[in-house]
CSV table of N, CA and C in Angstrom, one decimal:
chain,number,residue,atom,x,y,z
A,1,THR,N,82.3,86.3,102.9
A,1,THR,CA,83.5,86.3,102.0
A,1,THR,C,83.3,85.3,100.9
A,2,ILE,N,84.0,85.6,99.8
A,2,ILE,CA,83.8,84.8,98.6
A,2,ILE,C,85.2,84.3,98.2
A,3,GLY,N,85.3,83.0,98.0
A,3,GLY,CA,86.6,82.4,97.5
A,3,GLY,C,86.4,82.1,96.0
A,4,LEU,N,87.4,82.4,95.2
A,4,LEU,CA,87.3,82.1,93.8
A,4,LEU,C,88.5,81.2,93.4
A,5,LEU,N,88.2,80.2,92.6
A,5,LEU,CA,89.3,79.4,92.1
A,5,LEU,C,88.9,78.8,90.7
A,6,HIS,N,89.9,78.5,89.9
A,6,HIS,CA,89.7,77.8,88.7
A,6,HIS,C,90.2,76.4,88.8
A,7,GLY,N,89.3,75.4,89.0
A,7,GLY,CA,89.7,74.1,89.1
A,7,GLY,C,88.5,73.3,89.7
A,8,ASP,N,88.7,72.0,89.7
A,8,ASP,CA,87.6,71.1,90.3
A,8,ASP,C,88.1,70.1,91.2
A,9,ASP,N,89.2,70.4,91.9
A,9,ASP,CA,89.8,69.5,92.8
A,9,ASP,C,88.8,69.3,94.0
A,10,ARG,N,88.2,68.1,94.1
A,10,ARG,CA,87.2,67.9,95.1
A,10,ARG,C,87.7,68.1,96.5
A,11,GLU,N,88.9,67.6,96.8
A,11,GLU,CA,89.4,67.7,98.1
A,11,GLU,C,89.6,69.2,98.5
A,12,LEU,N,90.1,70.0,97.6
A,12,LEU,CA,90.3,71.4,97.8
A,12,LEU,C,89.0,72.1,98.0
A,13,LEU,N,88.0,71.8,97.2
A,13,LEU,CA,86.7,72.4,97.3
A,13,LEU,C,86.0,72.0,98.7
A,14,GLN,N,86.2,70.7,99.1
A,14,GLN,CA,85.6,70.3,100.4
A,14,GLN,C,86.3,71.0,101.5
A,15,ALA,N,87.6,71.2,101.4
A,15,ALA,CA,88.4,71.8,102.4
A,15,ALA,C,88.0,73.3,102.6
A,16,LEU,N,87.8,74.0,101.4
A,16,LEU,CA,87.4,75.4,101.4
A,16,LEU,C,86.0,75.5,102.0
A,17,ALA,N,85.1,74.7,101.6
A,17,ALA,CA,83.7,74.8,102.0
A,17,ALA,C,83.6,74.3,103.5
A,18,GLY,N,84.4,73.4,103.9
A,18,GLY,CA,84.3,72.9,105.3
A,18,GLY,C,84.9,73.7,106.3
A,19,ARG,N,85.8,74.6,105.9
A,19,ARG,CA,86.5,75.4,106.9
A,19,ARG,C,85.7,76.6,107.4
A,20,LYS,N,84.6,76.9,106.8
A,20,LYS,CA,83.7,78.0,107.2
A,20,LYS,C,84.5,79.3,107.0
A,21,ALA,N,85.6,79.3,106.3
A,21,ALA,CA,86.3,80.5,106.0
A,21,ALA,C,85.6,81.4,105.0
A,22,PHE,N,84.8,80.8,104.1
A,22,PHE,CA,84.1,81.5,103.0
A,22,PHE,C,82.6,81.2,103.1
A,23,ASP,N,81.9,82.3,102.8
A,23,ASP,CA,80.4,82.1,102.7
A,23,ASP,C,80.1,81.4,101.4
A,24,VAL,N,80.8,81.8,100.4
A,24,VAL,CA,80.6,81.2,99.0
A,24,VAL,C,81.9,80.9,98.4
A,25,VAL,N,82.0,79.8,97.7
A,25,VAL,CA,83.2,79.4,96.9
A,25,VAL,C,82.7,79.2,95.4
A,26,VAL,N,83.3,80.0,94.5
A,26,VAL,CA,82.9,79.9,93.1
A,26,VAL,C,84.1,79.3,92.4
A,27,HIS,N,83.8,78.3,91.6
A,27,HIS,CA,84.9,77.6,90.9
A,27,HIS,C,84.4,77.3,89.4
A,28,GLY,N,85.4,76.9,88.6
A,28,GLY,CA,85.1,76.7,87.2
A,28,GLY,C,85.8,75.4,86.8
A,29,HIS,N,86.3,75.4,85.6
A,29,HIS,CA,87.0,74.3,84.9
A,29,HIS,C,86.2,73.2,84.3
A,30,THR,N,85.2,72.7,85.0
A,30,THR,CA,84.4,71.6,84.4
A,30,THR,C,83.3,72.1,83.4
A,31,HIS,N,83.0,73.4,83.5
A,31,HIS,CA,82.0,74.0,82.6
A,31,HIS,C,80.6,73.5,82.9
A,32,GLN,N,80.4,72.8,84.0
A,32,GLN,CA,79.1,72.2,84.4
A,32,GLN,C,78.5,73.2,85.4
A,33,ALA,N,77.3,73.7,85.1
A,33,ALA,CA,76.6,74.7,86.0
A,33,ALA,C,76.1,73.9,87.2
A,34,VAL,N,76.5,74.3,88.4
A,34,VAL,CA,76.1,73.6,89.6
A,34,VAL,C,76.0,74.6,90.7
A,35,VAL,N,75.0,74.5,91.6
A,35,VAL,CA,74.8,75.2,92.8
A,35,VAL,C,74.5,74.2,93.9
A,36,ARG,N,75.4,74.2,94.9
A,36,ARG,CA,75.2,73.2,96.0
A,36,ARG,C,75.6,73.8,97.3
A,37,THR,N,75.1,73.2,98.4
A,37,THR,CA,75.5,73.6,99.7
A,37,THR,C,75.8,72.4,100.5
A,38,PRO,N,77.1,71.9,100.4
A,38,PRO,CA,77.5,70.7,101.1
A,38,PRO,C,77.7,70.9,102.6
A,39,GLY,N,77.5,72.1,103.1
A,39,GLY,CA,77.6,72.4,104.5
A,39,GLY,C,77.2,73.9,104.6
A,40,PRO,N,77.9,74.7,105.4
A,40,PRO,CA,77.5,76.1,105.6
A,40,PRO,C,78.0,77.0,104.4
A,41,THR,N,78.8,76.4,103.6
A,41,THR,CA,79.3,77.2,102.4
A,41,THR,C,78.6,76.9,101.2
A,42,LEU,N,78.2,77.9,100.4
A,42,LEU,CA,77.6,77.8,99.1
A,42,LEU,C,78.7,77.6,98.1
A,43,VAL,N,78.5,76.5,97.3
A,43,VAL,CA,79.5,76.3,96.2
A,43,VAL,C,78.8,76.4,94.8
A,44,VAL,N,79.4,77.3,94.0
A,44,VAL,CA,78.8,77.6,92.7
A,44,VAL,C,79.8,77.4,91.6
A,45,ASN,N,79.4,76.8,90.5
A,45,ASN,CA,80.1,76.7,89.3
A,45,ASN,C,79.1,77.3,88.2
A,46,PRO,N,79.4,78.5,87.7
A,46,PRO,CA,78.5,79.2,86.8
A,46,PRO,C,78.3,78.5,85.4
A,47,GLY,N,79.1,77.5,85.1
A,47,GLY,CA,79.0,76.8,83.8
A,47,GLY,C,79.9,77.5,82.8
A,48,GLU,N,79.4,77.7,81.6
A,48,GLU,CA,80.1,78.3,80.5
A,48,GLU,C,79.1,79.1,79.6
A,49,THR,N,79.6,80.3,79.2
A,49,THR,CA,78.7,81.2,78.5
A,49,THR,C,78.5,80.8,77.0
A,50,CYS,N,79.5,80.1,76.5
A,50,CYS,CA,79.4,79.7,75.0
A,50,CYS,C,78.6,78.4,74.8
A,51,GLY,N,78.6,77.5,75.8
A,51,GLY,CA,77.9,76.3,75.6
A,51,GLY,C,78.6,75.3,74.7
A,52,TYR,N,79.8,75.6,74.3
A,52,TYR,CA,80.5,74.8,73.3
A,52,TYR,C,80.8,73.3,73.9
A,53,LEU,N,81.2,73.2,75.1
A,53,LEU,CA,81.5,71.9,75.7
A,53,LEU,C,80.3,71.1,76.2
A,54,THR,N,79.4,71.9,76.8
A,54,THR,CA,78.2,71.2,77.4
A,54,THR,C,77.0,71.3,76.6
A,55,GLY,N,76.9,72.2,75.7
A,55,GLY,CA,75.7,72.4,74.9
A,55,GLY,C,74.7,73.2,75.7
A,56,ARG,N,75.1,73.8,76.8
A,56,ARG,CA,74.2,74.6,77.7
A,56,ARG,C,75.0,75.9,78.1
A,57,PRO,N,74.7,77.0,77.4
A,57,PRO,CA,75.3,78.2,77.8
A,57,PRO,C,74.6,78.8,79.0
A,58,THR,N,75.4,79.1,80.0
A,58,THR,CA,74.8,79.6,81.3
A,58,THR,C,75.7,80.7,81.9
A,59,VAL,N,75.1,81.4,82.8
A,59,VAL,CA,75.8,82.3,83.7
A,59,VAL,C,75.1,82.2,85.1
A,60,ALA,N,75.8,82.6,86.1
A,60,ALA,CA,75.2,82.6,87.5
A,60,ALA,C,75.2,84.0,88.0
A,61,VAL,N,74.1,84.3,88.6
A,61,VAL,CA,73.9,85.6,89.3
A,61,VAL,C,73.8,85.4,90.8
A,62,LEU,N,74.7,85.9,91.6
A,62,LEU,CA,74.8,85.7,93.0
A,62,LEU,C,74.3,87.0,93.8
A,63,ASP,N,73.3,86.8,94.6
A,63,ASP,CA,72.9,87.9,95.5
A,63,ASP,C,73.7,87.7,96.8
A,64,THR,N,74.7,88.6,97.0
A,64,THR,CA,75.6,88.4,98.1
A,64,THR,C,75.0,88.7,99.5
A,65,VAL,N,73.8,89.3,99.5
A,65,VAL,CA,73.2,89.5,100.8
A,65,VAL,C,72.4,88.2,101.2
A,66,SER,N,71.6,87.7,100.3
A,66,SER,CA,70.7,86.6,100.6
A,66,SER,C,71.4,85.2,100.3
A,67,ARG,N,72.5,85.3,99.6
A,67,ARG,CA,73.3,84.1,99.1
A,67,ARG,C,72.4,83.3,98.1
A,68,ASN,N,71.4,83.9,97.5
A,68,ASN,CA,70.7,83.1,96.5
A,68,ASN,C,71.4,83.2,95.2
A,69,VAL,N,71.4,82.1,94.4
A,69,VAL,CA,72.0,82.0,93.1
A,69,VAL,C,71.0,81.7,92.1
A,70,GLU,N,71.0,82.4,91.0
A,70,GLU,CA,70.2,82.1,89.9
A,70,GLU,C,71.1,81.7,88.7
A,71,LEU,N,70.9,80.5,88.3
A,71,LEU,CA,71.5,80.0,87.0
A,71,LEU,C,70.7,80.4,85.9
A,72,ILE,N,71.2,81.1,84.9
A,72,ILE,CA,70.5,81.6,83.8
A,72,ILE,C,71.0,80.9,82.5
A,73,ASP,N,70.0,80.3,81.8
A,73,ASP,CA,70.4,79.7,80.5
A,73,ASP,C,70.3,80.8,79.5
A,74,LEU,N,71.4,80.9,78.7
A,74,LEU,CA,71.5,81.9,77.7
A,74,LEU,C,70.9,81.5,76.4
C-alpha cells in the first residue's frame, strides 16, 4: 500500500512509516528529493520538477513490485 501526503511533519512521517500500515509513503512540501528507509517503510520525496526552489529539478519513478525508486534529474 502507498500513503500520500503533502507535508513534512516528521512526527507524522515517522508514525506512518513505523506503523507498517504502508509499504511506501510519498510526501512533498520541502521540494528536497529524498529516498530513505527508516524502517520497513520506504519514504520518498520526489523533489520538484521546476527546480525553482532547490536548483535541482527532479522526479521519482517507483517500481511498486520491487519498491525500487529512481530519482531522475531533469
